[in-house]
PDB file of C-alpha atoms and ligand atoms in Angstrom:
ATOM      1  CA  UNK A 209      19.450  -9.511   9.072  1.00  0.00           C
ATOM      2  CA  UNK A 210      16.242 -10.752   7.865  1.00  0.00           C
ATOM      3  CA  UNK A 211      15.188 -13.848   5.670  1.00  0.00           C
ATOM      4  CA  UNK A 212      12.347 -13.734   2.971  1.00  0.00           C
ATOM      5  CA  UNK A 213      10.817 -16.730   0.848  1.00  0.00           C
ATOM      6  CA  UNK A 214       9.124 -15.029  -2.459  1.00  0.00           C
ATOM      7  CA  UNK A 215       7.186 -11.787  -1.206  1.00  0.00           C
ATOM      8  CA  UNK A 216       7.418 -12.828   2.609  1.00  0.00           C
ATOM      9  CA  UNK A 217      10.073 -11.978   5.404  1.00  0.00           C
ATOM     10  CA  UNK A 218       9.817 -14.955   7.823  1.00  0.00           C
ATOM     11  CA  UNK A 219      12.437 -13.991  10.166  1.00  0.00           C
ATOM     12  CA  UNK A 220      13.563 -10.414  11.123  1.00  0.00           C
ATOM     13  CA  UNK A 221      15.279  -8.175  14.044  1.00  0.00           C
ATOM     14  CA  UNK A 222      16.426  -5.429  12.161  1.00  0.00           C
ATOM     15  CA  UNK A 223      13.946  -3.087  14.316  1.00  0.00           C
ATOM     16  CA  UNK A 224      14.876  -3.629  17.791  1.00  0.00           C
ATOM     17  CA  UNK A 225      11.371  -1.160  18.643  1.00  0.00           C
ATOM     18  CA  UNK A 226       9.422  -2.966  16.511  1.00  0.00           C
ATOM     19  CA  UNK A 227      10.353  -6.326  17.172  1.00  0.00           C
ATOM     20  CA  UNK A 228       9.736  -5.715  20.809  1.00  0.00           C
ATOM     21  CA  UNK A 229       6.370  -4.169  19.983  1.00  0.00           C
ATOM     22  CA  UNK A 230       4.975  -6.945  17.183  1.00  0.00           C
ATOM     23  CA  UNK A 231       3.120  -9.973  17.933  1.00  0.00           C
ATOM     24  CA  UNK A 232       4.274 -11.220  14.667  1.00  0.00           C
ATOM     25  CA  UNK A 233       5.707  -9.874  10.727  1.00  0.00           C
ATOM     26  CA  UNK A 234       2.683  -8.755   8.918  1.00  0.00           C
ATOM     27  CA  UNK A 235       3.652  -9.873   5.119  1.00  0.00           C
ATOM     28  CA  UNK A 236       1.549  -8.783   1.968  1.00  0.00           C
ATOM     29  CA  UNK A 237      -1.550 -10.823   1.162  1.00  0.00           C
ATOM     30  CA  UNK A 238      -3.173 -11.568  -2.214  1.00  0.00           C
ATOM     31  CA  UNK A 239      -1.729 -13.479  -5.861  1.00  0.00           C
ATOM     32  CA  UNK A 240       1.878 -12.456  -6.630  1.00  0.00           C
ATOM     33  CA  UNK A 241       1.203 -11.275  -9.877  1.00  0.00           C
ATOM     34  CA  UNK A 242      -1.592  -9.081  -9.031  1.00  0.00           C
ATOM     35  CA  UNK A 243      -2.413  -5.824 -11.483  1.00  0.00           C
ATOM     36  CA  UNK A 244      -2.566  -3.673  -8.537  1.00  0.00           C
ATOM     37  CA  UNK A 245      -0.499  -3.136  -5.696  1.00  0.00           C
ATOM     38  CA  UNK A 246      -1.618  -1.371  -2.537  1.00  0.00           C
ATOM     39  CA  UNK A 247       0.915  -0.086   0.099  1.00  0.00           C
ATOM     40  CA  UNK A 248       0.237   1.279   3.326  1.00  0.00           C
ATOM     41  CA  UNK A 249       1.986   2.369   6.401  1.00  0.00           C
ATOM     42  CA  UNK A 250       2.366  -0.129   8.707  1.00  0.00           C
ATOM     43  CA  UNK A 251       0.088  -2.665  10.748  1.00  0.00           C
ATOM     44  CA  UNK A 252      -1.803  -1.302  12.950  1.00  0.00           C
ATOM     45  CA  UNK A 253      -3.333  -3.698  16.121  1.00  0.00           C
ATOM     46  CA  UNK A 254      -5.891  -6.273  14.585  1.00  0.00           C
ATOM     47  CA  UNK A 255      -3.153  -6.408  11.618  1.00  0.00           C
ATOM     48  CA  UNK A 256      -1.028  -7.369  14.048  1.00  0.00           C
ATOM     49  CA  UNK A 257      -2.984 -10.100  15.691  1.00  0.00           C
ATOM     50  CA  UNK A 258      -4.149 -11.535  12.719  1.00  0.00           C
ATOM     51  CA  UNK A 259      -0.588 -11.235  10.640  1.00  0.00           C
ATOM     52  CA  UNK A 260      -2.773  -9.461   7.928  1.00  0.00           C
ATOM     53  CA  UNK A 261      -2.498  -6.120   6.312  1.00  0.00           C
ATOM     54  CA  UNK A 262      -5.363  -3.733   6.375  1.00  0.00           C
ATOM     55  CA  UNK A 263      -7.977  -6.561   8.434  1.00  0.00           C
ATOM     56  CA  UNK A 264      -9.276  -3.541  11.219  1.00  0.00           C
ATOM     57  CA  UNK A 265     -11.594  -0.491  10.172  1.00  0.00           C
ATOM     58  CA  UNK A 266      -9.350   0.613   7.335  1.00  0.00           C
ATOM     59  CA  UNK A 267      -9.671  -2.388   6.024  1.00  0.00           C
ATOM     60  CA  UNK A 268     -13.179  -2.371   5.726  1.00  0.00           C
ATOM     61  CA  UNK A 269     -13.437   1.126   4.198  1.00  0.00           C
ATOM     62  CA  UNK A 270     -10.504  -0.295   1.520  1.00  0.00           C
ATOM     63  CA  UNK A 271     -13.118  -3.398   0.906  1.00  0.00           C
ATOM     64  CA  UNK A 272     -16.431  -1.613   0.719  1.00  0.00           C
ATOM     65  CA  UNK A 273     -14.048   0.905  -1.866  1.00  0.00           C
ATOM     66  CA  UNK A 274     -12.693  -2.292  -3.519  1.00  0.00           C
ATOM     67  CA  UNK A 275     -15.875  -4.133  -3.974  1.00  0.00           C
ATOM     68  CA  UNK A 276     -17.677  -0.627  -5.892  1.00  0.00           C
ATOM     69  CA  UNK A 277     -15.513  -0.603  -8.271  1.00  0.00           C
ATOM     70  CA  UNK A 278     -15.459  -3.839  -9.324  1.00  0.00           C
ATOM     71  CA  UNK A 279     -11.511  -4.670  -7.965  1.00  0.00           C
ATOM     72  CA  UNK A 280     -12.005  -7.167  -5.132  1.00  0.00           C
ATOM     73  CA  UNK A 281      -9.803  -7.219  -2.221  1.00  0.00           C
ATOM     74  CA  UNK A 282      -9.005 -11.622  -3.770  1.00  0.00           C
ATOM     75  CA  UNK A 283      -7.212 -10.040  -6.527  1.00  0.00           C
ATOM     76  CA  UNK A 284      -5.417  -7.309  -5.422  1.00  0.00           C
ATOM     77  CA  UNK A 285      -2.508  -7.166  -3.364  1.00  0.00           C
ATOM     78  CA  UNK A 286      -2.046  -5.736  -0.334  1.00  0.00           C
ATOM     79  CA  UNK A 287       0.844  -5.079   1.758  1.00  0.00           C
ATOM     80  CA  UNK A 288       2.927  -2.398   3.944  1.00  0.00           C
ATOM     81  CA  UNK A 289       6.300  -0.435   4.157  1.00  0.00           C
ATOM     82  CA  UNK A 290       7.150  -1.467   7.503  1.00  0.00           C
ATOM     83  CA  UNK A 291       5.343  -5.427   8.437  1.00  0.00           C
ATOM     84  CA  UNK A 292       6.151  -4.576  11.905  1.00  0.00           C
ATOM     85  CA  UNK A 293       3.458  -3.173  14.266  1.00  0.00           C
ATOM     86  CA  UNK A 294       5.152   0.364  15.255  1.00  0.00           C
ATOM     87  CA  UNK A 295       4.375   0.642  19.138  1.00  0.00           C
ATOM     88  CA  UNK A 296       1.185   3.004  20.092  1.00  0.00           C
ATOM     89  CA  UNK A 297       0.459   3.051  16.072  1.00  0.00           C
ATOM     90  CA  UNK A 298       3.398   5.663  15.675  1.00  0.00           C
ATOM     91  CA  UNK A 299       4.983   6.526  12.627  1.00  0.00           C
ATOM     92  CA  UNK A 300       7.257   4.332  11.460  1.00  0.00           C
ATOM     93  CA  UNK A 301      11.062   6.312  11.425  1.00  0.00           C
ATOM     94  CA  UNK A 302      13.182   7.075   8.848  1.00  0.00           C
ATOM     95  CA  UNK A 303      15.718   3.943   9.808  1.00  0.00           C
ATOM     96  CA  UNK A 304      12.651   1.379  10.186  1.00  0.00           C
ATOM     97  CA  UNK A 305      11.792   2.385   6.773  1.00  0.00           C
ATOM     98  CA  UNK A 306      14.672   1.926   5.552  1.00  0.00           C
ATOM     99  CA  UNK A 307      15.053  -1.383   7.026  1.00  0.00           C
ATOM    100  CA  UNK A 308      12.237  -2.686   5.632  1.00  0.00           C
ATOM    101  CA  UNK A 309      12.930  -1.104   2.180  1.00  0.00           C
ATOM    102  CA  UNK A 310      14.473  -4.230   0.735  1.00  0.00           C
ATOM    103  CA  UNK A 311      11.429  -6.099   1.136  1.00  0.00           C
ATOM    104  CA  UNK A 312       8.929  -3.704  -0.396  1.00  0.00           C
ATOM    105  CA  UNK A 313      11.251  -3.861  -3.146  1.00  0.00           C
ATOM    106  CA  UNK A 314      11.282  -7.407  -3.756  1.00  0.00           C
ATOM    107  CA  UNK A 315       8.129  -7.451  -3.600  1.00  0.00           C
ATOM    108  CA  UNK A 316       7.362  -4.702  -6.319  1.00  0.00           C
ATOM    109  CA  UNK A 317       9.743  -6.831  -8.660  1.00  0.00           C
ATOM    110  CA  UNK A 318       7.867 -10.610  -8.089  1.00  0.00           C
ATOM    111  CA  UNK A 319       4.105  -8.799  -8.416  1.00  0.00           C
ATOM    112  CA  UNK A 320       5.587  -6.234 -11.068  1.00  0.00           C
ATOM    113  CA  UNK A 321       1.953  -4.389 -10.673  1.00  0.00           C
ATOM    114  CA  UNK A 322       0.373  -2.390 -13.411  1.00  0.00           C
ATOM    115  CA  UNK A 323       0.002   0.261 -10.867  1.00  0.00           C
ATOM    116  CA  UNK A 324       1.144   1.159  -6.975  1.00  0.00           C
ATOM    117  CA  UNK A 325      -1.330   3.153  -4.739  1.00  0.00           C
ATOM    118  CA  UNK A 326      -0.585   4.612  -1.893  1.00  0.00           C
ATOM    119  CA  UNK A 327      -2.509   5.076   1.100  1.00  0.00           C
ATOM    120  CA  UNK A 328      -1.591   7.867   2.995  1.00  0.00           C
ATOM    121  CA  UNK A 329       1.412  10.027   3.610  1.00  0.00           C
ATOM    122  CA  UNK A 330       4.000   7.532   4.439  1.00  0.00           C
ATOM    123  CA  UNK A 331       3.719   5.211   1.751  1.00  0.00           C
ATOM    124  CA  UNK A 332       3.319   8.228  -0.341  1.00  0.00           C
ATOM    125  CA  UNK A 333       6.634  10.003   0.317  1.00  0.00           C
ATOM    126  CA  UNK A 334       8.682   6.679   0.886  1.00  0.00           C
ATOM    127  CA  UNK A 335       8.193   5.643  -2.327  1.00  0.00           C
ATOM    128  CA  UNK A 336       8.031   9.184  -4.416  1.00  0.00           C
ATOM    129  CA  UNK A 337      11.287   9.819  -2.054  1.00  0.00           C
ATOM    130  CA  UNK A 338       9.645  13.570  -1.790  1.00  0.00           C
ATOM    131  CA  UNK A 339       7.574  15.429   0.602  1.00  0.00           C
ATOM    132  CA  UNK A 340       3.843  14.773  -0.439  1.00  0.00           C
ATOM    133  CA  UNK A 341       0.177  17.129   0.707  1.00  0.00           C
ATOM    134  CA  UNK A 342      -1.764  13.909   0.084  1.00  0.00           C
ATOM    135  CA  UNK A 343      -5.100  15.271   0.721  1.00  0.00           C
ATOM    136  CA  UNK A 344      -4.040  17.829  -2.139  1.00  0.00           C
ATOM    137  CA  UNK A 345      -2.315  15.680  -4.523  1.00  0.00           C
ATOM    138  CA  UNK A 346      -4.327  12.504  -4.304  1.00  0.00           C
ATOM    139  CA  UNK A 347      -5.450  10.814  -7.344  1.00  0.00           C
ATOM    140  CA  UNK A 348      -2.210  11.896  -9.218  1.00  0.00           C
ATOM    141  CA  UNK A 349      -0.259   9.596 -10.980  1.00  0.00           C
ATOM    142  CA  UNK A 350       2.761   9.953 -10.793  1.00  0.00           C
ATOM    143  CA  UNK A 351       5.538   7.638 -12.860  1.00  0.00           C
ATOM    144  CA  UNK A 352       8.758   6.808  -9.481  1.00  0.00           C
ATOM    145  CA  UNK A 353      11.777   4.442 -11.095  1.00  0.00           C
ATOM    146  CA  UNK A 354      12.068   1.575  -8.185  1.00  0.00           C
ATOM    147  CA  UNK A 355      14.988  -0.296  -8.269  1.00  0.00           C
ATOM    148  CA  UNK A 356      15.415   1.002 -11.834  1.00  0.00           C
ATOM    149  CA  UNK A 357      12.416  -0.044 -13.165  1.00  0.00           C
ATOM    150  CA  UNK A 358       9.767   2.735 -14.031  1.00  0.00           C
ATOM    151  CA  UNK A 359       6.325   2.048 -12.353  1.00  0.00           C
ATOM    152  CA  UNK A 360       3.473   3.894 -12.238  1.00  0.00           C
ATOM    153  CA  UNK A 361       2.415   5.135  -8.951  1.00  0.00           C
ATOM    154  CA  UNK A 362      -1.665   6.491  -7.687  1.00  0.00           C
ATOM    155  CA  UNK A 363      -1.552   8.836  -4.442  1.00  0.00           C
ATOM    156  CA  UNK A 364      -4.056   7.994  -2.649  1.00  0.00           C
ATOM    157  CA  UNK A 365      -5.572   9.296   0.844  1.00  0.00           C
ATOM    158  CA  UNK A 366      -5.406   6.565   3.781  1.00  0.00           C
ATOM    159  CA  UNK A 367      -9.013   4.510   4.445  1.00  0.00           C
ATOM    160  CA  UNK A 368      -8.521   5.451   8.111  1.00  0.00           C
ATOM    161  CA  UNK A 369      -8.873   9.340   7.263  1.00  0.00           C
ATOM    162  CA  UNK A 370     -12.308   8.577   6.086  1.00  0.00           C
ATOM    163  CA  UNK A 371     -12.540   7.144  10.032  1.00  0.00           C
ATOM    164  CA  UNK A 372     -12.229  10.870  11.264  1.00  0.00           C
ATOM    165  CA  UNK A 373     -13.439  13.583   8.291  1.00  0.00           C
ATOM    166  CA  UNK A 374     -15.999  12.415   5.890  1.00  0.00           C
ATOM    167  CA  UNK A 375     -14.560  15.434   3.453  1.00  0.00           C
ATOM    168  CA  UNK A 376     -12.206  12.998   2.366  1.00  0.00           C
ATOM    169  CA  UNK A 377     -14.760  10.203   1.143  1.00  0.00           C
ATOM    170  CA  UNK A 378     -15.029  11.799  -2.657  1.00  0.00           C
ATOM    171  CA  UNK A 379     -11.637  11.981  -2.943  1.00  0.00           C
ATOM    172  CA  UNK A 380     -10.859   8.090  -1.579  1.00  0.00           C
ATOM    173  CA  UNK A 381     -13.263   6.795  -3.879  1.00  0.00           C
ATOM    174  CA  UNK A 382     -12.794   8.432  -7.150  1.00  0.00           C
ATOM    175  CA  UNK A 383      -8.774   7.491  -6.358  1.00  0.00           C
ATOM    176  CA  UNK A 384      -9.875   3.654  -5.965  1.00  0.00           C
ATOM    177  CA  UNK A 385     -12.093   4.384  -9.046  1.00  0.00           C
ATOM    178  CA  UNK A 386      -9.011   5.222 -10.901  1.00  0.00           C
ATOM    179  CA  UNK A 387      -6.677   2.342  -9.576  1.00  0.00           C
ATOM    180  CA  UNK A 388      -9.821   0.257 -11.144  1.00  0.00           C
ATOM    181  CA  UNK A 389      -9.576   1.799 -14.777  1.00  0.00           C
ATOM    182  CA  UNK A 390      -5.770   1.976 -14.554  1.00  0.00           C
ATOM    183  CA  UNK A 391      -6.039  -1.729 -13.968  1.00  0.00           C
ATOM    184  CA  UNK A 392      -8.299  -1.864 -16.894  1.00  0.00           C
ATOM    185  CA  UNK A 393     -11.328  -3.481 -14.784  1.00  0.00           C
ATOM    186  CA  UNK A 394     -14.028  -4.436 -16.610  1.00  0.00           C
ATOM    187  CA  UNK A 395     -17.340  -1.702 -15.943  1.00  0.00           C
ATOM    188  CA  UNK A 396     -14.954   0.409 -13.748  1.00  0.00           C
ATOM    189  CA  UNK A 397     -15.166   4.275 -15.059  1.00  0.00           C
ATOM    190  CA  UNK A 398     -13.818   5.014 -18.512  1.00  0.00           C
ATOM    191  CA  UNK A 399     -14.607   1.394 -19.707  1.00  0.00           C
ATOM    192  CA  UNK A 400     -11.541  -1.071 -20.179  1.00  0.00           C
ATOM    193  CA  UNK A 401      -9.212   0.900 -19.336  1.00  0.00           C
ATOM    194  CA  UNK A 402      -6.636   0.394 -21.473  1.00  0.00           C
ATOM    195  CA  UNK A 403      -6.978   3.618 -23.162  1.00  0.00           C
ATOM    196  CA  UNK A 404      -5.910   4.878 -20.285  1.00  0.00           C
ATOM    197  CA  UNK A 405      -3.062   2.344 -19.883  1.00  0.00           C
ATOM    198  CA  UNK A 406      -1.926   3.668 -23.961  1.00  0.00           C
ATOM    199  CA  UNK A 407      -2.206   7.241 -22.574  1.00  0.00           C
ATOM    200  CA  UNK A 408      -0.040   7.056 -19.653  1.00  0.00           C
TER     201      UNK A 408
HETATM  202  N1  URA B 731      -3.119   1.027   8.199  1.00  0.00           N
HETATM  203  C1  URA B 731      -2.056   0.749   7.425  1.00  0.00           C
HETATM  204  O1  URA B 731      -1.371   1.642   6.940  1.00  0.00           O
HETATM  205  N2  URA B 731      -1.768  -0.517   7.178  1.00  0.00           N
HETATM  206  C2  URA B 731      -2.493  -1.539   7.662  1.00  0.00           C
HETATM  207  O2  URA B 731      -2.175  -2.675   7.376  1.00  0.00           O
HETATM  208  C3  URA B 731      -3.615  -1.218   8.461  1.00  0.00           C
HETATM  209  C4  URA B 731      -3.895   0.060   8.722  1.00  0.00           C
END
């Protein structure tokens, strides 16, 4: 079983895999009552060294993103749906998703975020519990009851696609655009956003 103080697990072996594989748990970073929430897959290996989410190359295309639209990477939050380093950057399975479900949870209740984005597949279809074309459906918001409550959830293509087909840049950007008006950042698209919050 695992043990978590507030948002972080310190102690975990649910994963046998993964905790063979990890150099430590990789927990969400930035304030616990953040506005926006941003969940990726898993860490990858500079995550894993430095026991923080989204530090390597996606990390900089999510903070050159971040910093455009006004939403910097200080005052979001950050964090993964497995905190284990899967070995050779593999998907994370079904069961070590499901292990680390609980955790994710919790820590969607303590930040209770304004909005969720997703970054990539996984996250995507983990937490809309349905098979997801992200490159197709991203920028959709979509509204996903977690643990009962309703939140509102942003598809979003992963940073490291960016890595690999430019194509995708548009689409990443105008998504982080949107996180930033669903927010209701000041000078992001659309103004304050809050409109936008009244629509939803
Ligand atoms: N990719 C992810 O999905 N998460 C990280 O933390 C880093 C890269």
């Amino acid at each position: 079983m695992g043990e978590m103080e507030e948002c972080s697990v310190t102690e975990c072996t649910r994963c046998p895999e993964l905790v063979d594989s990890r150099s430590q748990i990789v927990n969400g970073t930035g304030p616990e009552d953040a506005d926006v929430l941003f969940v990726g897959e898993g860490p990858g290996a500079q995550e894993d060294t430095e026991g923080e989410p989204f530090v390597g190359r996606s990390g900089s295309v999510l903070d050159d993103q971040l910093r455009t639209v006004g939403l910097d990477r200080e005052s979001v939050r950050i964090t993964n749906c497995v905190r284990c380093r899967p070995p050779e950057n593999r998907d994370p399975t079904t069961e070590e998703l499901s292990n680390c479900r609980g955790y994710l949870e919790t820590e969607i209740d303590r930040v209770d975020p304004d909005v969720i984005i997703t970054l990539g597949k996984v996250p995507s279809e983990h937490l809309l519990e349905r098979s997801v074309a992200v490159t197709k459906e991203a920028g959709t918001v979509e509204e996903v009851r977690i643990q009962g409550t309703p939140r509102r959830l942003l598809i979003c293509v992963h940073p490291a696609a960016m890595l690999y087909d430019r194509s995708q840049e548009d689409t990443f950007n105008e998504t982080i655009a949107h996180a930033a008006e669903l927010a209701g950042v000041e000078g992001s698209e659309g103004g304050s956003g809050q409109t936008h919050l009244d629509n939803f």
